[in-house]
Tab-separated table of C-alpha atoms and ligand atoms in Angstrom:
chain	number	residue	atom	x	y	z
K	1	MET	CA	6.067	-2.559	26.434
K	2	GLU	CA	5.340	-3.532	22.855
K	3	LEU	CA	7.685	-0.811	21.587
K	4	CYS	CA	10.410	-2.093	23.909
K	5	ARG	CA	9.908	-5.627	22.682
K	6	ARG	CA	10.006	-4.418	19.126
K	7	SER	CA	13.182	-2.365	19.455
K	8	LEU	CA	14.958	-5.147	21.286
K	9	SER	CA	14.059	-7.663	18.629
K	10	ASN	CA	15.004	-5.134	15.957
K	11	ILE	CA	18.467	-4.810	17.421
K	12	LEU	CA	18.804	-8.586	17.667
K	13	ASN	CA	17.506	-8.852	14.182
K	14	MET	CA	19.940	-6.342	12.735
K	15	VAL	CA	22.721	-8.437	14.216
K	16	LYS	CA	21.303	-11.629	12.748
K	17	GLN	CA	20.225	-9.974	9.461
K	18	GLU	CA	17.268	-12.328	9.209
K	19	PRO	CA	13.571	-11.515	9.001
K	20	LEU	CA	11.748	-11.201	12.339
K	21	PRO	CA	9.641	-14.193	13.398
K	22	ILE	CA	6.589	-12.229	12.353
K	23	SER	CA	3.926	-14.407	13.956
K	24	THR	CA	5.286	-13.920	17.456
K	25	ARG	CA	4.003	-10.368	17.931
K	26	ILE	CA	1.059	-10.034	20.291
K	27	LEU	CA	-2.107	-9.701	18.240
K	28	LYS	CA	-5.558	-11.266	18.719
K	29	ASN	CA	-5.817	-11.815	14.966
K	30	ASP	CA	-2.464	-12.432	13.319
K	31	LEU	CA	-3.712	-14.170	10.173
K	32	LEU	CA	-2.110	-11.515	7.951
K	33	LEU	CA	1.300	-11.868	9.583
K	34	LYS	CA	1.058	-15.663	9.416
K	35	ALA	CA	0.210	-15.482	5.713
K	36	LEU	CA	3.187	-13.145	5.140
K	37	ASP	CA	5.378	-15.635	6.982
K	38	GLY	CA	4.091	-18.555	4.896
K	39	LYS	CA	2.658	-20.232	8.015
K	40	PRO	CA	-0.423	-22.456	7.760
K	41	VAL	CA	-3.771	-20.729	8.419
K	42	HIS	CA	-7.321	-22.117	8.781
K	43	ARG	CA	-8.425	-19.574	6.150
K	44	PRO	CA	-6.675	-16.721	4.333
K	45	PRO	CA	-6.722	-13.208	5.836
K	46	VAL	CA	-8.753	-10.556	4.017
K	47	TRP	CA	-8.575	-6.774	3.687
K	48	MET	CA	-9.403	-4.348	0.862
K	49	MET	CA	-7.223	-1.662	-0.685
K	50	ARG	CA	-8.837	1.754	0.012
K	51	GLN	CA	-11.069	0.041	2.579
K	52	ALA	CA	-11.354	3.344	4.492
K	53	GLY	CA	-13.122	5.386	1.876
K	54	ARG	CA	-16.123	6.890	0.202
K	55	TYR	CA	-18.312	3.760	-0.043
K	56	LEU	CA	-18.740	4.010	3.771
K	57	PRO	CA	-21.443	6.499	4.933
K	58	GLN	CA	-19.486	6.980	8.202
K	59	TYR	CA	-16.455	8.091	6.131
K	60	MET	CA	-18.666	10.529	4.194
K	61	GLU	CA	-19.797	12.108	7.487
K	62	LEU	CA	-16.196	13.028	8.333
K	63	LYS	CA	-15.427	13.917	4.706
K	64	ASN	CA	-18.309	16.413	4.749
K	65	LYS	CA	-16.958	18.067	7.901
K	66	TYR	CA	-13.200	18.186	7.243
K	67	ASP	CA	-11.164	18.615	4.061
K	68	PHE	CA	-8.901	15.806	2.858
K	69	PHE	CA	-5.564	16.920	4.315
K	70	THR	CA	-7.196	17.923	7.635
K	71	ARG	CA	-8.431	14.332	7.895
K	72	VAL	CA	-4.972	13.049	7.000
K	73	GLN	CA	-3.055	15.430	9.291
K	74	THR	CA	-5.245	15.121	12.420
K	75	PRO	CA	-4.244	11.891	14.207
K	76	GLU	CA	-7.652	11.554	15.937
K	77	LEU	CA	-9.476	11.772	12.571
K	78	ALA	CA	-7.006	9.531	10.740
K	79	ALA	CA	-7.282	6.914	13.526
K	80	ALA	CA	-11.114	7.084	13.560
K	81	ILE	CA	-11.244	6.613	9.757
K	82	THR	CA	-8.684	3.783	9.877
K	83	LEU	CA	-10.856	1.912	12.396
K	84	GLN	CA	-14.135	2.290	10.451
K	85	PRO	CA	-13.706	-0.743	8.156
K	86	ILE	CA	-12.538	-2.875	11.114
K	87	ASP	CA	-15.745	-2.137	13.010
K	88	LEU	CA	-18.110	-1.998	10.018
K	89	ILE	CA	-16.758	-4.554	7.535
K	90	GLY	CA	-14.656	-6.849	9.746
K	91	THR	CA	-11.425	-6.953	7.728
K	92	ASP	CA	-8.421	-8.838	9.165
K	93	ALA	CA	-6.095	-5.812	8.875
K	94	ALA	CA	-6.279	-2.043	9.221
K	95	ILE	CA	-4.461	0.230	6.763
K	96	LEU	CA	-3.590	3.679	8.031
K	97	PHE	CA	-5.770	6.425	6.572
K	98	SER	CA	-3.279	8.717	4.833
K	99	ASP	CA	-2.058	9.242	1.279
K	100	ILE	CA	1.051	8.540	-0.781
K	101	LEU	CA	1.214	12.271	-1.669
K	102	VAL	CA	2.195	13.321	1.867
K	103	VAL	CA	5.783	12.510	0.813
K	104	PRO	CA	6.003	15.125	-2.002
K	105	GLN	CA	4.326	17.532	0.445
K	106	ALA	CA	7.007	16.850	3.066
K	107	MET	CA	9.631	17.406	0.348
K	108	GLY	CA	8.280	20.938	-0.041
K	109	MET	CA	5.740	20.631	-2.857
K	110	GLU	CA	2.233	22.013	-2.644
K	111	VAL	CA	-0.424	19.270	-2.985
K	112	THR	CA	-4.170	19.912	-2.955
K	113	MET	CA	-7.059	17.463	-3.359
K	114	HIS	CA	-10.078	18.335	-5.496
K	115	GLU	CA	-13.457	16.618	-5.475
K	116	GLY	CA	-13.974	14.648	-8.675
K	117	LYS	CA	-10.573	15.707	-10.032
K	118	GLY	CA	-8.115	14.142	-7.603
K	119	PRO	CA	-4.766	15.603	-6.582
K	120	ALA	CA	-3.128	18.756	-7.959
K	121	LEU	CA	0.529	19.805	-7.612
K	122	PRO	CA	0.679	23.309	-9.136
K	123	ALA	CA	4.504	23.726	-9.092
K	124	VAL	CA	5.766	20.648	-10.914
K	125	ILE	CA	9.330	19.366	-11.255
K	126	ARG	CA	10.711	20.300	-14.709
K	127	CYS	CA	14.504	20.062	-14.432
K	128	MET	CA	17.508	19.248	-12.244
K	129	GLU	CA	17.344	22.681	-10.545
K	130	ASP	CA	13.792	21.866	-9.375
K	131	VAL	CA	14.999	18.519	-8.010
K	132	GLU	CA	17.803	20.283	-6.144
K	133	GLN	CA	15.260	22.562	-4.428
K	134	LEU	CA	13.469	19.635	-2.782
K	135	ILE	CA	13.782	18.931	0.935
K	136	VAL	CA	15.380	15.513	1.439
K	137	GLU	CA	17.203	15.112	4.745
K	138	GLU	CA	14.566	16.534	7.081
K	139	ALA	CA	11.506	15.573	5.004
K	140	ALA	CA	10.602	12.489	7.063
K	141	TRP	CA	10.451	14.677	10.189
K	142	HIS	CA	7.711	16.783	8.619
K	143	LEU	CA	5.491	13.694	8.785
K	144	GLN	CA	5.247	13.461	12.576
K	145	TYR	CA	1.450	13.568	12.288
K	146	VAL	CA	1.591	10.206	10.467
K	147	TYR	CA	3.654	8.630	13.259
K	148	ASP	CA	1.255	10.095	15.853
K	149	ALA	CA	-1.715	8.676	13.904
K	150	ILE	CA	-0.028	5.249	13.843
K	151	ALA	CA	0.621	5.276	17.607
K	152	LEU	CA	-2.963	6.373	18.332
K	153	THR	CA	-4.448	3.815	15.924
K	154	LYS	CA	-2.386	0.991	17.456
K	155	GLN	CA	-3.642	2.036	20.877
K	156	GLN	CA	-7.275	2.095	19.728
K	157	LEU	CA	-6.970	-1.205	17.843
K	158	GLU	CA	-6.039	-2.946	21.109
K	159	GLY	CA	-4.380	-5.737	19.129
K	160	ARG	CA	-7.594	-6.707	17.307
K	161	VAL	CA	-5.872	-6.794	13.895
K	162	PRO	CA	-2.454	-5.761	12.517
K	163	LEU	CA	-1.893	-2.219	11.217
K	164	ILE	CA	-0.484	-1.737	7.715
K	165	GLY	CA	1.629	1.349	7.031
K	166	PHE	CA	2.418	2.390	3.464
K	167	ALA	CA	4.162	4.650	0.976
K	168	GLY	CA	4.118	5.220	-2.760
K	169	ALA	CA	6.916	3.708	-4.841
K	170	PRO	CA	9.341	6.367	-6.178
K	171	TRP	CA	8.177	6.033	-9.801
K	172	THR	CA	4.493	6.457	-8.853
K	173	LEU	CA	5.348	9.559	-6.798
K	174	LEU	CA	7.482	10.964	-9.651
K	175	CYS	CA	4.378	10.635	-11.859
K	176	TYR	CA	2.455	13.144	-9.714
K	177	MET	CA	5.473	15.382	-8.996
K	178	VAL	CA	6.223	15.845	-12.714
K	179	GLU	CA	2.734	15.599	-14.249
K	180	GLY	CA	1.110	17.717	-11.509
K	181	LYS	CA	-2.150	15.745	-11.599
K	182	GLY	CA	-3.622	12.343	-12.408
K	183	SER	CA	-3.320	11.094	-15.992
K	184	LYS	CA	-4.100	7.966	-18.002
K	185	THR	CA	-0.674	7.866	-19.643
K	186	PHE	CA	1.546	10.077	-17.435
K	187	ASP	CA	3.288	10.968	-20.694
K	188	LYS	CA	4.947	14.112	-19.252
K	189	ALA	CA	6.425	12.005	-16.441
K	190	LYS	CA	7.670	9.384	-18.903
K	191	ALA	CA	9.048	12.056	-21.246
K	192	PHE	CA	10.919	13.577	-18.281
K	193	CYS	CA	12.588	10.191	-17.676
K	194	TYR	CA	13.446	9.759	-21.367
K	195	THR	CA	14.741	13.292	-22.042
K	196	GLN	CA	16.324	14.163	-18.666
K	197	PRO	CA	17.410	10.800	-17.257
K	198	GLU	CA	19.961	12.364	-14.922
K	199	ALA	CA	17.359	14.605	-13.279
K	200	ALA	CA	14.847	11.738	-13.223
K	201	HIS	CA	17.284	9.429	-11.432
K	202	ALA	CA	18.230	12.215	-8.995
K	203	LEU	CA	14.529	12.708	-8.235
K	204	LEU	CA	13.863	8.962	-7.884
K	205	GLN	CA	16.843	8.676	-5.522
K	206	ALA	CA	15.696	11.655	-3.431
K	207	ILE	CA	12.196	10.118	-3.085
K	208	THR	CA	13.793	6.765	-2.217
K	209	ASP	CA	15.923	8.301	0.556
K	210	VAL	CA	12.942	10.114	2.065
K	211	THR	CA	10.737	7.017	1.783
K	212	ILE	CA	13.254	4.795	3.593
K	213	ALA	CA	13.423	7.247	6.522
K	214	TYR	CA	9.629	7.655	6.451
K	215	LEU	CA	8.952	3.896	6.539
K	216	ARG	CA	11.529	3.346	9.290
K	217	ASN	CA	9.687	5.937	11.364
K	218	GLN	CA	6.367	4.214	10.626
K	219	ILE	CA	7.882	0.952	11.917
K	220	LYS	CA	9.133	2.706	15.072
K	221	ALA	CA	5.659	4.190	15.573
K	222	GLY	CA	4.178	0.683	15.557
K	223	VAL	CA	3.002	-0.583	12.145
K	224	ASP	CA	3.009	-4.374	11.844
K	225	CYS	CA	3.592	-4.519	8.109
K	226	LEU	CA	4.093	-2.179	5.151
K	227	GLN	CA	2.695	-1.920	1.656
K	228	LEU	CA	4.511	-0.135	-1.151
K	229	PHE	CA	2.182	1.099	-3.917
K	230	ASP	CA	3.584	1.256	-7.451
K	231	SER	CA	0.172	2.000	-8.920
K	232	TRP	CA	1.658	3.299	-12.185
K	233	GLY	CA	4.455	0.732	-12.586
K	234	GLY	CA	2.414	-0.903	-15.362
K	235	LEU	CA	2.885	2.149	-17.597
K	236	TRP	CA	6.417	0.968	-18.374
K	237	ASP	CA	7.482	-2.019	-20.441
K	238	LYS	CA	9.743	-4.534	-18.728
K	239	GLU	CA	12.960	-2.845	-19.868
K	240	ASP	CA	12.046	0.649	-18.676
K	241	PHE	CA	10.469	-0.645	-15.465
K	242	ALA	CA	13.879	-2.192	-14.720
K	243	ILE	CA	15.499	1.245	-15.181
K	244	PHE	CA	13.040	3.716	-13.636
K	245	SER	CA	11.181	1.766	-10.958
K	246	LEU	CA	12.649	-1.561	-9.872
K	247	PRO	CA	16.066	-0.381	-8.539
K	248	TYR	CA	14.389	2.124	-6.206
K	249	ILE	CA	11.766	-0.368	-4.980
K	250	GLN	CA	14.653	-2.760	-4.363
K	251	GLN	CA	16.508	-0.227	-2.185
K	252	ILE	CA	13.404	0.474	-0.123
K	253	VAL	CA	12.482	-3.173	0.449
K	254	GLN	CA	16.085	-4.067	1.304
K	255	SER	CA	16.276	-1.220	3.822
K	256	VAL	CA	13.182	-2.171	5.815
K	257	LYS	CA	12.535	-5.873	5.289
K	258	TYR	CA	14.615	-6.982	8.276
K	259	GLU	CA	12.425	-4.891	10.539
K	260	CYS	CA	9.014	-5.350	8.970
K	261	PRO	CA	7.414	-7.467	6.219
K	262	VAL	CA	6.662	-5.583	2.986
K	263	ILE	CA	3.797	-6.191	0.568
K	264	LEU	CA	4.773	-4.943	-2.878
K	265	TYR	CA	1.849	-3.887	-5.032
K	266	ALA	CA	2.959	-2.953	-8.549
K	267	LYS	CA	-0.151	-2.708	-10.692
K	268	GLY	CA	0.155	-4.148	-14.199
K	269	VAL	CA	3.730	-5.332	-13.650
K	270	TRP	CA	3.124	-9.050	-14.226
K	271	HIS	CA	6.105	-9.106	-16.627
K	272	SER	CA	8.467	-8.481	-13.707
K	273	LEU	CA	6.936	-10.660	-10.963
K	274	PRO	CA	10.141	-12.746	-10.604
K	275	GLU	CA	12.239	-9.563	-10.276
K	276	LEU	CA	9.783	-8.131	-7.727
K	277	GLN	CA	10.028	-11.380	-5.792
K	278	GLU	CA	13.828	-11.051	-5.738
K	279	THR	CA	13.589	-7.678	-3.957
K	280	GLY	CA	12.919	-9.585	-0.727
K	281	ALA	CA	9.292	-8.461	-0.344
K	282	ALA	CA	7.212	-10.775	1.890
K	283	ALA	CA	4.279	-10.657	-0.550
K	284	LEU	CA	3.357	-9.419	-4.009
K	285	GLY	CA	0.042	-7.729	-4.858
K	286	ILE	CA	-1.617	-9.032	-8.029
K	287	ASP	CA	-4.257	-7.303	-10.145
K	288	TRP	CA	-7.005	-9.022	-12.149
K	289	CYS	CA	-5.107	-8.796	-15.458
K	290	ASN	CA	-3.137	-11.818	-14.305
K	291	THR	CA	-4.571	-15.181	-13.253
K	292	PRO	CA	-3.750	-16.750	-9.879
K	293	GLN	CA	-2.286	-19.755	-11.729
K	294	GLN	CA	-0.001	-17.588	-13.871
K	295	ALA	CA	1.105	-15.468	-10.906
K	296	ARG	CA	1.903	-18.612	-8.868
K	297	LYS	CA	3.864	-20.068	-11.763
K	298	LEU	CA	5.858	-16.869	-12.358
K	299	THR	CA	6.787	-16.720	-8.677
K	300	ASN	CA	7.644	-20.410	-8.418
K	301	HIS	CA	4.859	-21.018	-5.843
K	302	SER	CA	7.230	-19.624	-3.228
K	303	ILE	CA	5.928	-16.196	-2.144
K	304	THR	CA	2.712	-14.924	-0.564
K	305	LEU	CA	0.398	-13.377	-3.150
K	306	GLN	CA	-2.298	-10.787	-2.461
K	307	GLY	CA	-5.327	-9.913	-4.586
K	308	ASN	CA	-6.814	-9.994	-7.153
K	309	TYR	CA	-10.575	-9.377	-7.300
K	310	ASP	CA	-11.601	-6.687	-9.787
K	311	PRO	CA	-13.155	-4.013	-7.497
K	312	VAL	CA	-15.868	-3.321	-10.106
K	313	LYS	CA	-16.988	-6.950	-9.756
K	314	LEU	CA	-18.251	-5.965	-6.307
K	315	LEU	CA	-21.218	-4.484	-8.193
K	316	ASN	CA	-22.390	-8.073	-8.871
K	317	PRO	CA	-25.148	-9.567	-6.697
K	318	VAL	CA	-23.827	-10.821	-3.340
K	319	ASN	CA	-24.319	-14.518	-4.148
K	320	LYS	CA	-22.137	-14.078	-7.252
K	321	ILE	CA	-19.483	-12.305	-5.142
K	322	SER	CA	-19.469	-15.249	-2.699
K	323	GLN	CA	-19.066	-17.757	-5.538
K	324	ASP	CA	-16.273	-15.695	-7.113
K	325	VAL	CA	-14.413	-15.401	-3.810
K	326	LYS	CA	-14.540	-19.152	-3.276
K	327	ALA	CA	-13.186	-19.752	-6.786
K	328	MET	CA	-10.453	-17.137	-6.219
K	329	ILE	CA	-9.267	-18.819	-2.985
K	330	ASP	CA	-9.444	-22.262	-4.627
K	331	ALA	CA	-7.183	-20.911	-7.385
K	332	PHE	CA	-4.630	-19.160	-5.127
K	333	GLY	CA	-4.713	-21.789	-2.341
K	334	THR	CA	-5.151	-21.002	1.364
K	335	THR	CA	-1.480	-20.749	2.379
K	336	ARG	CA	0.783	-17.919	1.245
K	337	TYR	CA	-2.337	-16.000	0.247
K	338	ILE	CA	-4.028	-12.736	1.301
K	339	ALA	CA	-7.514	-12.184	-0.113
K	340	ASN	CA	-7.887	-8.625	-1.420
K	341	LEU	CA	-9.047	-6.611	-4.390
K	342	GLY	CA	-6.766	-6.094	-7.386
K	343	HIS	CA	-6.937	-2.294	-6.830
K	344	GLY	CA	-8.747	0.130	-4.514
K	345	ILE	CA	-12.480	-0.192	-3.799
K	346	ILE	CA	-14.560	2.354	-5.726
K	347	PRO	CA	-17.048	4.773	-4.101
K	348	ASN	CA	-20.237	3.301	-5.609
K	349	ILE	CA	-19.892	-0.172	-4.070
K	350	PRO	CA	-22.812	-0.950	-1.725
K	351	VAL	CA	-21.537	-1.567	1.832
K	352	ASP	CA	-23.324	-4.953	1.895
K	353	HIS	CA	-21.313	-6.057	-1.131
K	354	ALA	CA	-18.015	-5.158	0.540
K	355	LYS	CA	-19.193	-7.091	3.611
K	356	ALA	CA	-20.161	-10.075	1.427
K	357	PHE	CA	-16.628	-10.129	-0.029
K	358	VAL	CA	-15.051	-10.227	3.442
K	359	GLN	CA	-17.625	-12.676	4.812
K	360	ALA	CA	-17.089	-15.102	1.929
K	361	VAL	CA	-13.374	-15.286	2.785
K	362	LYS	CA	-14.163	-15.818	6.470
K	363	GLU	CA	-16.561	-18.661	5.635
K	364	TYR	CA	-14.211	-20.327	3.178
K	365	LYS	CA	-13.890	-24.068	3.473
K	366	ALA	CA	-11.790	-26.081	1.041
K	367	GLU	CA	-13.596	-29.068	-0.470
J	401	LIG	O1	-6.387	2.156	1.512
J	401	LIG	C1	-6.801	2.864	2.463
J	401	LIG	O2	-7.943	2.769	2.925
J	401	LIG	C2	-5.816	3.817	3.103
J	401	LIG	C3	-5.804	5.148	2.598
J	401	LIG	C4	-5.229	5.495	1.237
J	401	LIG	C5	-5.671	6.646	0.524
J	401	LIG	N1	-4.874	6.799	-0.562
J	401	LIG	C6	-6.763	7.525	0.942
J	401	LIG	C7	-7.416	8.361	-0.080
J	401	LIG	C8	-4.197	4.923	0.502
J	401	LIG	C9	-3.419	3.642	0.779
J	401	LIG	C10	-3.982	5.758	-0.630
J	401	LIG	C11	-2.914	5.494	-1.611
J	401	LIG	C12	-2.880	6.286	-2.841
J	401	LIG	N2	-3.130	7.622	-3.000
J	401	LIG	C13	-2.457	5.767	-4.105
J	401	LIG	C14	-1.980	4.362	-4.359
J	401	LIG	C15	-3.106	3.392	-4.371
J	401	LIG	C16	-3.958	3.426	-5.608
J	401	LIG	O3	-5.166	3.634	-5.446
J	401	LIG	O4	-3.422	3.225	-6.697
J	401	LIG	C17	-2.522	6.813	-5.045
J	401	LIG	C18	-2.175	6.723	-6.507
J	401	LIG	C19	-2.937	7.984	-4.333
J	401	LIG	C20	-3.107	9.358	-4.859
J	401	LIG	C21	-4.514	9.803	-4.741
J	401	LIG	N3	-5.154	10.123	-3.550
J	401	LIG	C22	-5.439	9.969	-5.795
J	401	LIG	C23	-5.147	9.711	-7.259
J	401	LIG	C24	-6.635	10.390	-5.218
J	401	LIG	C25	-7.895	10.808	-5.949
J	401	LIG	C26	-8.625	9.665	-6.499
J	401	LIG	C27	-9.755	9.289	-5.601
J	401	LIG	O5	-9.889	8.086	-5.281
J	401	LIG	O6	-10.518	10.176	-5.250
J	401	LIG	C28	-6.445	10.443	-3.813
J	401	LIG	C29	-7.444	10.812	-2.800
J	401	LIG	C30	-7.739	9.831	-1.740
J	401	LIG	N4	-6.799	9.161	-1.004
J	401	LIG	C31	-9.030	9.443	-1.286
J	401	LIG	C32	-8.833	8.535	-0.228
J	401	LIG	C33	-9.878	7.872	0.629
J	401	LIG	C34	-10.349	9.981	-1.833
J	401	LIG	C35	-10.570	11.433	-1.522
J	401	LIG	C36	-11.528	11.691	-0.387
J	401	LIG	O7	-12.105	10.776	0.168
J	401	LIG	O8	-11.683	12.863	-0.027
């Protein structure tokens, strides 16, 4: 029934070429969608990036039984992990348990995950011939397990909160596909862009094409909103960001925004907030290197902002967290705002501290 409603409104929407009236979808808690729509709310919605993760003992139980990609590729496990923070922490949105690196995997690259070391891609992209070997057209169909996990999660959520789908931005995925592992500087990835721009743009375009198909399928499977992660966007200066990241983000947002609101999280990219706003994203994610006041000013007070609590600050005592959260909401304002961290939660955060963060938003009262 919901799918029918959605496809009908999608068709109508494509004709009108206007964003969907987001708040009209049937959800018991639609604070997130209202905030994305700029509608008034009694308090801002709250969720945490990486909220399904290693700080939760219940996540560790499943992590100890099944390896990373088994958890990601088994819809029942992915759905169970996605629901954990809803039941245990009480966030106002669920984000699908998956990973941005499933896209390079679907494009034919080997990706493994190593405890303490992070991801490894042993056969990296080095030249145009490597780019030409990648699977593009059928790649999104290799991710059926993601769509199945979305459908199952939506069923199990029973409309309690919206479900966020996601993907990595093309530049952030290129980082891993060229570097082969995590890095502080991703200098090999940047050098690839500088020395082989033609191959780099071909790769960025291939990732973009796959990502658009992938996100469209996530929407069909039932996600209520999308987040695009450009976690390494901040490695570029403004000029190079405009060459190697922004145009591809723009294509993706433009291709899906009429069907589903998009939150654009580009870490460290405060220099291009106005350009990110122009992509048509419904909201921009902000990290703690920018102030709420500055971010509001740069975006002309006219877009929903999400963030920006330093996840490490969750190591403070709970009363300090509550004070900080109140100050953060005072600074951003309650409308056009989604309370969140400025990056993913880290494994050594006590569960009570994560709960205190969420609770402080729920108890917020403006003075
Ligand atoms: O936010 C959520 O709760 C949803 C799940 C999610 C994961 N990864 C699960 C995960 C999301 C949205 C991601 C996105 C992701 N993956 C990003 C962008 C966001 C960001 O943090 O900047 C990036 C860069 C990746 C790539 C990736 N995956 C790395 C670098 C690592 C290793 C670092 C680490 O935290 O261990 C992963 C592994 C990963 N993805 C874990 C989780 C819960 C931890 C591994 C495990 O629990 O076994």
